C-alpha cells in the first residue's frame, strides 16, 4: 500500500465528513491508500460520523478509545496499525489542508526523506499561542540539534519504517522528530504549509502545553542519552557525591582523632558531609531501580480500544 493517512481526533464532529471527502478527492485514483481515524474518546457524535463515513469503504479504518488518552496515544495506535509505505498524519480540525498530501508523499518517496514536517510559517492562531510556540521551538531546536521551525505541526509525513520503530507515549507527539532521530532516522526536513483558522469546535490545548512540553523535552533528552543505561548517569553522580561526602567526614574524623579537635559536630562540613553521603547513596540506588525498570518495561502502551472498524 502506498499511503496511510492517520487522523487523531477528539470531539471534531463537524469537520470529519468534509475532511474525509476532501482527502478522498486528492488521493483517489492516485495512490493505494487507507485513512485511519482514531477517535480519542470523543464525547460528541464523532464516532457516529465515522461509522457513517466508513460504511462500505474498506479503505477507511477507525479505532475508538473508551476514554480520552491524548493525541500521542491516538497517533501511536494509528502508527501501529498502519500499512502504508508512506504515513501522513493530519489534524482533524481542518487547520491543515489535504492539498499538501501529494508533495508530502513525493518528498518521502522520491527525495528519500525519512520525515517531512510541516511548518506553519503563517499561522492563524491567537498570539497567546504563537509567541510561546516560537520560543518553544527555538528551545527544542537547540537542545535537539534538529533544525525544524515548527515541531508541533500536525501535518507530517513519514517513511513507514519510521513509525514502526518509535514509541509515541505521554505527550511526546510534539517530539516525534526527536524520537525518530534517536531511533536512527536522520533525513528530516520541513516544508512550509498553509495553515487555516479553526472552523469548528475549539482547541484542545491551552498554554499548559508549554510546561508539559518543556518537561517532555527534558525526559526525551534523558531517555535518548541514558534511557538504555540509566546507571551511567545516576551511578556516576551517586558515586561522586558519596566520595566527596565520605572525604569530608574522613577529614573531620581525622581532626578529632589525631588532633583531638573538639566541636566537630557543630561544623557545617559535618552536616554537609552527611547530606552528601545520603544523597549519593540514594542517587546510586535510583540508578539501580531505573535499570530494573528499563529491563522489565513493556506494556506501557496498552490503550483500551473499545471498538474498531477495519
Ligand atoms: N486531539 C486528540 N486528543 C486530544 C486532544 C486533541 O486526538 O486529547 C486531536 C484534535 O482533535 C486535533 C489534533 O489532535 O485533531 C490537534 O488538536 P488541536 O487542534 O486542539 O490542537 P492545536 O491546533 O490547538 O495545536
Ligand atoms: Mg488545531
CSV table of C-alpha atoms and ligand atoms in Angstrom, one decimal:
chain,number,residue,atom,x,y,z
A,1,UNK,CA,0.0,0.0,0.0
A,2,UNK,CA,1.3,3.5,-0.9
A,3,UNK,CA,-0.2,5.7,1.7
A,4,UNK,CA,-1.7,5.7,5.2
A,5,UNK,CA,-3.3,8.8,6.4
A,6,UNK,CA,-3.7,8.9,10.2
A,7,UNK,CA,-6.1,11.4,11.8
A,8,UNK,CA,-6.3,11.6,15.6
A,9,UNK,CA,-9.5,13.3,16.7
A,10,UNK,CA,-11.2,14.3,19.9
A,11,UNK,CA,-14.7,15.9,19.6
A,12,UNK,CA,-14.4,17.0,16.0
A,13,UNK,CA,-17.9,16.0,14.8
A,14,UNK,CA,-18.4,19.0,12.4
A,15,UNK,CA,-15.2,18.6,10.4
A,16,UNK,CA,-14.9,14.8,9.9
A,17,UNK,CA,-17.2,14.4,6.9
A,18,UNK,CA,-15.9,17.4,4.9
A,19,UNK,CA,-12.3,16.5,5.8
A,20,UNK,CA,-12.5,12.9,4.7
A,21,UNK,CA,-14.3,13.9,1.4
A,22,UNK,CA,-11.5,16.4,0.7
A,23,UNK,CA,-8.8,13.8,1.4
A,24,UNK,CA,-10.6,11.4,-0.9
A,25,UNK,CA,-10.7,13.9,-3.7
A,26,UNK,CA,-6.9,14.2,-3.5
A,27,UNK,CA,-5.9,10.6,-3.1
A,28,UNK,CA,-8.5,8.6,-5.0
A,29,UNK,CA,-7.1,7.0,-8.2
A,30,UNK,CA,-3.7,8.4,-7.4
A,31,UNK,CA,-2.5,6.1,-4.6
A,32,UNK,CA,-3.5,2.9,-3.0
A,33,UNK,CA,-4.4,4.2,0.4
A,34,UNK,CA,-6.1,3.8,3.8
A,35,UNK,CA,-7.5,6.5,6.0
A,36,UNK,CA,-7.2,5.7,9.7
A,37,UNK,CA,-9.4,7.7,12.1
A,38,UNK,CA,-8.5,7.4,15.7
A,39,UNK,CA,-11.3,8.6,18.0
A,40,UNK,CA,-9.6,9.6,21.2
A,41,UNK,CA,-12.6,9.1,23.4
A,42,UNK,CA,-14.9,11.8,21.9
A,43,UNK,CA,-18.0,12.6,23.8
A,44,UNK,CA,-19.8,14.2,20.9
A,45,UNK,CA,-21.1,12.4,17.8
A,46,UNK,CA,-17.7,11.9,16.2
A,47,UNK,CA,-17.9,8.1,16.3
A,48,UNK,CA,-21.3,8.0,14.7
A,49,UNK,CA,-20.0,10.3,12.0
A,50,UNK,CA,-17.1,7.9,11.5
A,51,UNK,CA,-19.3,4.9,11.3
A,52,UNK,CA,-21.4,6.5,8.6
A,53,UNK,CA,-18.2,7.6,6.7
A,54,UNK,CA,-16.7,4.1,6.8
A,55,UNK,CA,-19.8,2.4,5.6
A,56,UNK,CA,-19.0,0.2,2.6
A,57,UNK,CA,-15.5,1.6,2.3
A,58,UNK,CA,-12.7,-0.8,3.3
A,59,UNK,CA,-10.1,1.8,2.8
A,60,UNK,CA,-11.5,3.7,5.8
A,61,UNK,CA,-10.4,2.2,9.1
A,62,UNK,CA,-11.1,3.5,12.6
A,63,UNK,CA,-10.3,2.9,16.2
A,64,UNK,CA,-12.2,4.3,19.2
A,65,UNK,CA,-10.7,4.6,22.7
A,66,UNK,CA,-13.0,4.2,25.7
A,67,UNK,CA,-11.7,7.4,27.2
A,68,UNK,CA,-9.5,10.3,26.2
A,69,UNK,CA,-5.9,9.3,26.3
A,70,UNK,CA,-4.4,12.2,24.3
A,71,UNK,CA,-3.1,12.8,20.9
A,72,UNK,CA,0.1,10.8,21.4
A,73,UNK,CA,-1.9,7.6,22.2
A,74,UNK,CA,-4.1,8.2,19.2
A,75,UNK,CA,-1.1,8.6,16.9
A,76,UNK,CA,0.5,5.6,18.4
A,77,UNK,CA,-2.5,3.4,17.7
A,78,UNK,CA,-2.7,4.8,14.2
A,79,UNK,CA,1.1,4.1,13.6
A,80,UNK,CA,0.9,0.6,15.0
A,81,UNK,CA,-1.9,-0.3,12.6
A,82,UNK,CA,-0.7,1.5,9.5
A,83,UNK,CA,0.3,-0.4,6.4
A,84,UNK,CA,1.4,2.3,4.0
A,85,UNK,CA,4.9,2.8,2.7
A,86,UNK,CA,4.4,6.4,3.5
A,87,UNK,CA,2.4,7.6,6.5
A,88,UNK,CA,0.9,11.0,6.7
A,89,UNK,CA,-0.6,12.4,9.9
A,90,UNK,CA,-3.0,15.3,9.9
A,91,UNK,CA,-5.2,17.1,12.5
A,92,UNK,CA,-8.9,16.6,12.2
A,93,UNK,CA,-9.8,20.2,12.6
A,94,UNK,CA,-9.1,21.2,9.0
A,95,UNK,CA,-6.4,23.6,10.0
A,96,UNK,CA,-4.1,21.6,7.8
A,97,UNK,CA,-5.0,21.2,4.1
A,98,UNK,CA,-5.2,17.8,2.3
A,99,UNK,CA,-3.9,19.6,-0.8
A,100,UNK,CA,-0.5,19.2,0.7
A,101,UNK,CA,-0.6,15.4,0.7
A,102,UNK,CA,1.0,14.8,-2.8
A,103,UNK,CA,4.0,16.9,-2.0
A,104,UNK,CA,4.5,15.3,1.4
A,105,UNK,CA,4.2,11.9,-0.3
A,106,UNK,CA,6.7,12.8,-3.0
A,107,UNK,CA,9.4,14.1,-0.7
A,108,UNK,CA,9.5,10.7,1.1
A,109,UNK,CA,9.1,8.5,-1.9
A,110,UNK,CA,11.3,10.4,-4.4
A,111,UNK,CA,13.6,12.6,-2.4
A,112,UNK,CA,14.4,9.9,0.1
A,113,UNK,CA,13.5,11.7,3.3
A,114,UNK,CA,12.5,9.8,6.5
A,115,UNK,CA,10.4,12.6,7.9
A,116,UNK,CA,8.9,15.7,6.4
A,117,UNK,CA,7.5,18.0,9.0
A,118,UNK,CA,5.0,20.8,8.2
A,119,UNK,CA,5.9,24.4,9.0
A,120,UNK,CA,3.0,26.7,9.7
A,121,UNK,CA,5.0,29.8,8.6
A,122,UNK,CA,2.0,32.0,8.6
A,123,UNK,CA,-0.2,30.9,11.4
A,124,UNK,CA,-3.8,31.5,12.2
A,125,UNK,CA,-3.8,31.1,15.9
A,126,UNK,CA,-4.1,33.6,18.8
A,127,UNK,CA,-0.9,35.5,19.7
A,128,UNK,CA,-1.0,33.8,23.2
A,129,UNK,CA,-0.2,30.6,21.3
A,130,UNK,CA,2.1,31.7,18.6
A,131,UNK,CA,4.6,33.6,20.8
A,132,UNK,CA,5.3,30.9,23.4
A,133,UNK,CA,5.4,28.5,20.5
A,134,UNK,CA,8.2,30.5,18.8
A,135,UNK,CA,10.3,30.4,22.0
A,136,UNK,CA,9.5,26.7,22.5
A,137,UNK,CA,10.5,25.7,19.0
A,138,UNK,CA,13.7,27.7,19.4
A,139,UNK,CA,14.5,25.8,22.6
A,140,UNK,CA,13.8,22.4,21.2
A,141,UNK,CA,15.8,23.2,18.1
A,142,UNK,CA,18.8,24.0,20.3
A,143,UNK,CA,18.7,21.0,22.7
A,144,UNK,CA,17.9,18.5,20.0
A,145,UNK,CA,20.1,19.8,17.2
A,146,UNK,CA,17.2,19.2,14.7
A,147,UNK,CA,16.7,22.3,12.5
A,148,UNK,CA,12.9,22.5,12.4
A,149,UNK,CA,10.9,25.7,12.9
A,150,UNK,CA,7.7,24.0,13.9
A,151,UNK,CA,8.0,20.8,15.8
A,152,UNK,CA,4.3,20.6,16.8
A,153,UNK,CA,2.7,20.8,13.3
A,154,UNK,CA,0.1,18.1,13.0
A,155,UNK,CA,0.8,17.6,9.3
A,156,UNK,CA,3.8,15.4,8.8
A,157,UNK,CA,4.8,12.5,6.6
A,158,UNK,CA,7.0,9.5,7.5
A,159,UNK,CA,8.6,6.6,5.8
A,160,UNK,CA,6.6,3.6,7.0
A,161,UNK,CA,9.6,2.1,8.7
A,162,UNK,CA,10.0,5.2,10.9
A,163,UNK,CA,6.6,5.0,12.6
A,164,UNK,CA,7.0,1.3,13.3
A,165,UNK,CA,10.3,2.0,15.1
A,166,UNK,CA,9.3,4.7,17.5
A,167,UNK,CA,7.1,4.7,20.6
A,168,UNK,CA,5.0,7.8,21.0
A,169,UNK,CA,3.6,8.0,24.5
A,170,UNK,CA,2.7,10.6,27.2
A,171,UNK,CA,2.6,13.8,25.2
A,172,UNK,CA,5.5,13.0,23.0
A,173,UNK,CA,3.7,13.7,19.8
A,174,UNK,CA,5.4,17.1,19.8
A,175,UNK,CA,8.8,15.5,19.5
A,176,UNK,CA,8.3,12.7,17.0
A,177,UNK,CA,11.3,14.1,15.0
A,178,UNK,CA,13.5,13.7,18.1
A,179,UNK,CA,12.3,10.2,18.8
A,180,UNK,CA,13.0,9.4,15.2
A,181,UNK,CA,16.4,10.9,15.3
A,182,UNK,CA,17.3,8.8,18.4
A,183,UNK,CA,16.0,5.8,16.6
A,184,UNK,CA,18.5,6.5,13.8
A,185,UNK,CA,16.4,8.2,11.2
A,186,UNK,CA,18.3,11.3,10.3
A,187,UNK,CA,16.9,12.5,7.0
A,188,UNK,CA,14.5,15.0,8.4
A,189,UNK,CA,13.3,18.1,6.5
A,190,UNK,CA,10.5,20.6,6.7
A,191,UNK,CA,8.0,22.0,4.2
A,192,UNK,CA,6.1,25.3,4.6
A,193,UNK,CA,2.4,24.5,4.7
A,194,UNK,CA,-0.7,26.7,4.5
A,195,UNK,CA,-2.5,27.0,7.8
A,196,UNK,CA,-6.1,27.8,8.3
A,197,UNK,CA,-8.0,29.1,11.3
A,198,UNK,CA,-10.1,26.5,13.2
A,199,UNK,CA,-13.5,26.4,11.6
A,200,UNK,CA,-15.4,24.3,14.1
A,201,UNK,CA,-15.0,23.3,17.7
A,202,UNK,CA,-12.2,24.6,19.9
A,203,UNK,CA,-8.6,23.9,20.5
A,204,UNK,CA,-7.9,21.0,22.9
A,205,UNK,CA,-4.8,22.5,24.4
A,206,UNK,CA,-4.0,25.6,26.4
A,207,UNK,CA,-0.8,27.3,27.5
A,208,UNK,CA,-0.1,24.5,30.0
A,209,UNK,CA,1.1,22.6,27.0
A,210,UNK,CA,4.4,24.5,27.2
A,211,UNK,CA,5.2,23.5,30.7
A,212,UNK,CA,4.4,19.9,30.0
A,213,UNK,CA,6.2,20.3,26.7
A,214,UNK,CA,9.3,21.5,28.5
A,215,UNK,CA,9.3,18.6,30.9
A,216,UNK,CA,8.9,16.2,27.9
A,217,UNK,CA,11.9,17.6,26.1
A,218,UNK,CA,14.0,17.0,29.2
A,219,UNK,CA,12.8,13.4,29.5
A,220,UNK,CA,13.3,12.8,25.8
A,221,UNK,CA,16.8,14.0,26.0
A,222,UNK,CA,17.4,12.0,29.1
A,223,UNK,CA,15.8,8.8,27.7
A,224,UNK,CA,17.7,9.3,24.5
A,225,UNK,CA,21.0,9.6,26.2
A,226,UNK,CA,20.7,7.5,29.2
A,227,UNK,CA,17.4,5.6,28.8
A,228,UNK,CA,19.1,2.3,28.0
A,229,UNK,CA,21.8,2.7,30.7
A,230,UNK,CA,20.4,5.0,33.5
A,231,UNK,CA,23.1,3.7,35.8
A,232,UNK,CA,25.7,5.6,33.7
A,233,UNK,CA,24.1,8.9,34.9
A,234,UNK,CA,22.8,8.0,38.3
A,235,UNK,CA,25.7,5.8,39.2
A,236,UNK,CA,28.3,8.4,38.3
A,237,UNK,CA,26.5,11.2,40.2
A,238,UNK,CA,25.9,9.0,43.2
A,239,UNK,CA,29.5,7.8,43.5
A,240,UNK,CA,30.7,11.3,43.0
A,241,UNK,CA,28.5,12.7,45.9
A,242,UNK,CA,29.3,9.8,48.1
A,243,UNK,CA,33.1,10.1,47.7
A,244,UNK,CA,33.0,13.9,48.4
A,245,UNK,CA,30.8,13.3,51.5
A,246,UNK,CA,33.0,10.5,52.7
A,247,UNK,CA,36.1,12.6,52.2
A,248,UNK,CA,34.7,15.4,54.3
A,249,UNK,CA,33.7,13.1,57.1
A,250,UNK,CA,37.0,11.3,57.0
A,251,UNK,CA,38.8,14.7,57.3
A,252,UNK,CA,36.7,15.6,60.3
A,253,UNK,CA,37.2,12.3,61.9
A,254,UNK,CA,41.0,12.6,61.5
A,255,UNK,CA,40.9,16.1,63.1
A,256,UNK,CA,39.1,14.6,66.0
A,257,UNK,CA,41.2,11.5,66.5
A,258,UNK,CA,44.6,12.8,65.5
A,259,UNK,CA,44.4,16.5,66.6
A,260,UNK,CA,41.8,16.0,69.3
A,261,UNK,CA,39.8,18.9,67.9
A,262,UNK,CA,36.5,19.4,69.7
A,263,UNK,CA,33.2,20.7,68.4
A,264,UNK,CA,33.3,18.6,65.2
A,265,UNK,CA,29.6,18.2,65.2
A,266,UNK,CA,29.0,21.9,65.1
A,267,UNK,CA,30.9,22.4,61.8
A,268,UNK,CA,28.9,23.0,58.6
A,269,UNK,CA,31.2,20.5,56.9
A,270,UNK,CA,29.9,17.8,59.2
A,271,UNK,CA,26.3,18.2,58.1
A,272,UNK,CA,27.2,18.7,54.5
A,273,UNK,CA,29.3,15.5,54.5
A,274,UNK,CA,26.4,13.5,56.0
A,275,UNK,CA,24.0,15.0,53.4
A,276,UNK,CA,26.2,14.1,50.5
A,277,UNK,CA,26.6,10.5,51.8
A,278,UNK,CA,22.9,10.1,51.9
A,279,UNK,CA,22.1,11.9,48.7
A,280,UNK,CA,24.9,10.0,47.0
A,281,UNK,CA,23.7,6.5,48.1
A,282,UNK,CA,20.1,7.4,47.2
A,283,UNK,CA,21.1,8.6,43.7
A,284,UNK,CA,23.0,5.4,43.2
A,285,UNK,CA,20.1,3.3,44.3
A,286,UNK,CA,17.8,5.3,42.0
A,287,UNK,CA,20.1,4.2,39.2
A,288,UNK,CA,19.7,0.6,40.1
A,289,UNK,CA,15.9,1.0,40.2
A,290,UNK,CA,15.9,2.7,36.9
A,291,UNK,CA,17.9,-0.1,35.4
A,292,UNK,CA,15.5,-2.6,36.7
A,293,UNK,CA,12.6,-0.7,35.2
A,294,UNK,CA,14.3,-0.5,31.8
A,295,UNK,CA,14.7,-4.2,31.9
A,296,UNK,CA,11.2,-5.0,32.8
A,297,UNK,CA,9.3,-2.3,30.9
A,298,UNK,CA,7.0,-3.1,28.1
A,299,UNK,CA,3.2,-2.9,28.2
A,300,UNK,CA,3.5,0.8,28.5
A,301,UNK,CA,1.3,1.5,25.6
A,302,UNK,CA,-1.8,-0.5,26.3
A,303,UNK,CA,-4.7,1.7,25.4
A,304,UNK,CA,-8.1,0.3,25.7
A,305,UNK,CA,-9.7,0.1,22.3
A,306,UNK,CA,-13.4,-0.2,22.7
A,307,UNK,CA,-14.4,-0.5,19.0
A,308,UNK,CA,-12.7,-0.7,15.7
A,309,UNK,CA,-13.6,-0.7,12.0
A,310,UNK,CA,-11.3,-2.4,9.5
B,1,LIG,N1,-6.7,15.6,19.8
B,1,LIG,C1,-6.8,14.3,20.2
B,1,LIG,N2,-6.8,14.0,21.5
B,1,LIG,C2,-6.7,15.0,22.5
B,1,LIG,C3,-6.6,16.4,22.0
B,1,LIG,C4,-6.5,16.6,20.6
B,1,LIG,O1,-6.8,13.4,19.4
B,1,LIG,O2,-6.7,14.8,23.7
B,1,LIG,C5,-6.6,15.9,18.3
B,1,LIG,C6,-7.6,17.0,17.9
B,1,LIG,O3,-8.9,16.5,17.7
B,1,LIG,C7,-7.0,17.5,16.6
B,1,LIG,C8,-5.5,17.4,16.9
B,1,LIG,O4,-5.4,16.4,18.0
B,1,LIG,O5,-7.3,16.7,15.5
B,1,LIG,C9,-4.9,18.7,17.3
B,1,LIG,O6,-5.6,19.3,18.4
B,1,LIG,P1,-5.9,20.9,18.4
B,1,LIG,O7,-6.4,21.3,17.1
B,1,LIG,O8,-6.8,21.1,19.5
B,1,LIG,O9,-4.5,21.5,18.7
B,1,LIG,P2,-3.9,22.9,18.2
B,1,LIG,O10,-4.3,23.0,16.7
B,1,LIG,O11,-4.6,23.9,19.0
B,1,LIG,O12,-2.4,22.7,18.4
B,2,LIG,MG1,-5.8,22.6,15.6
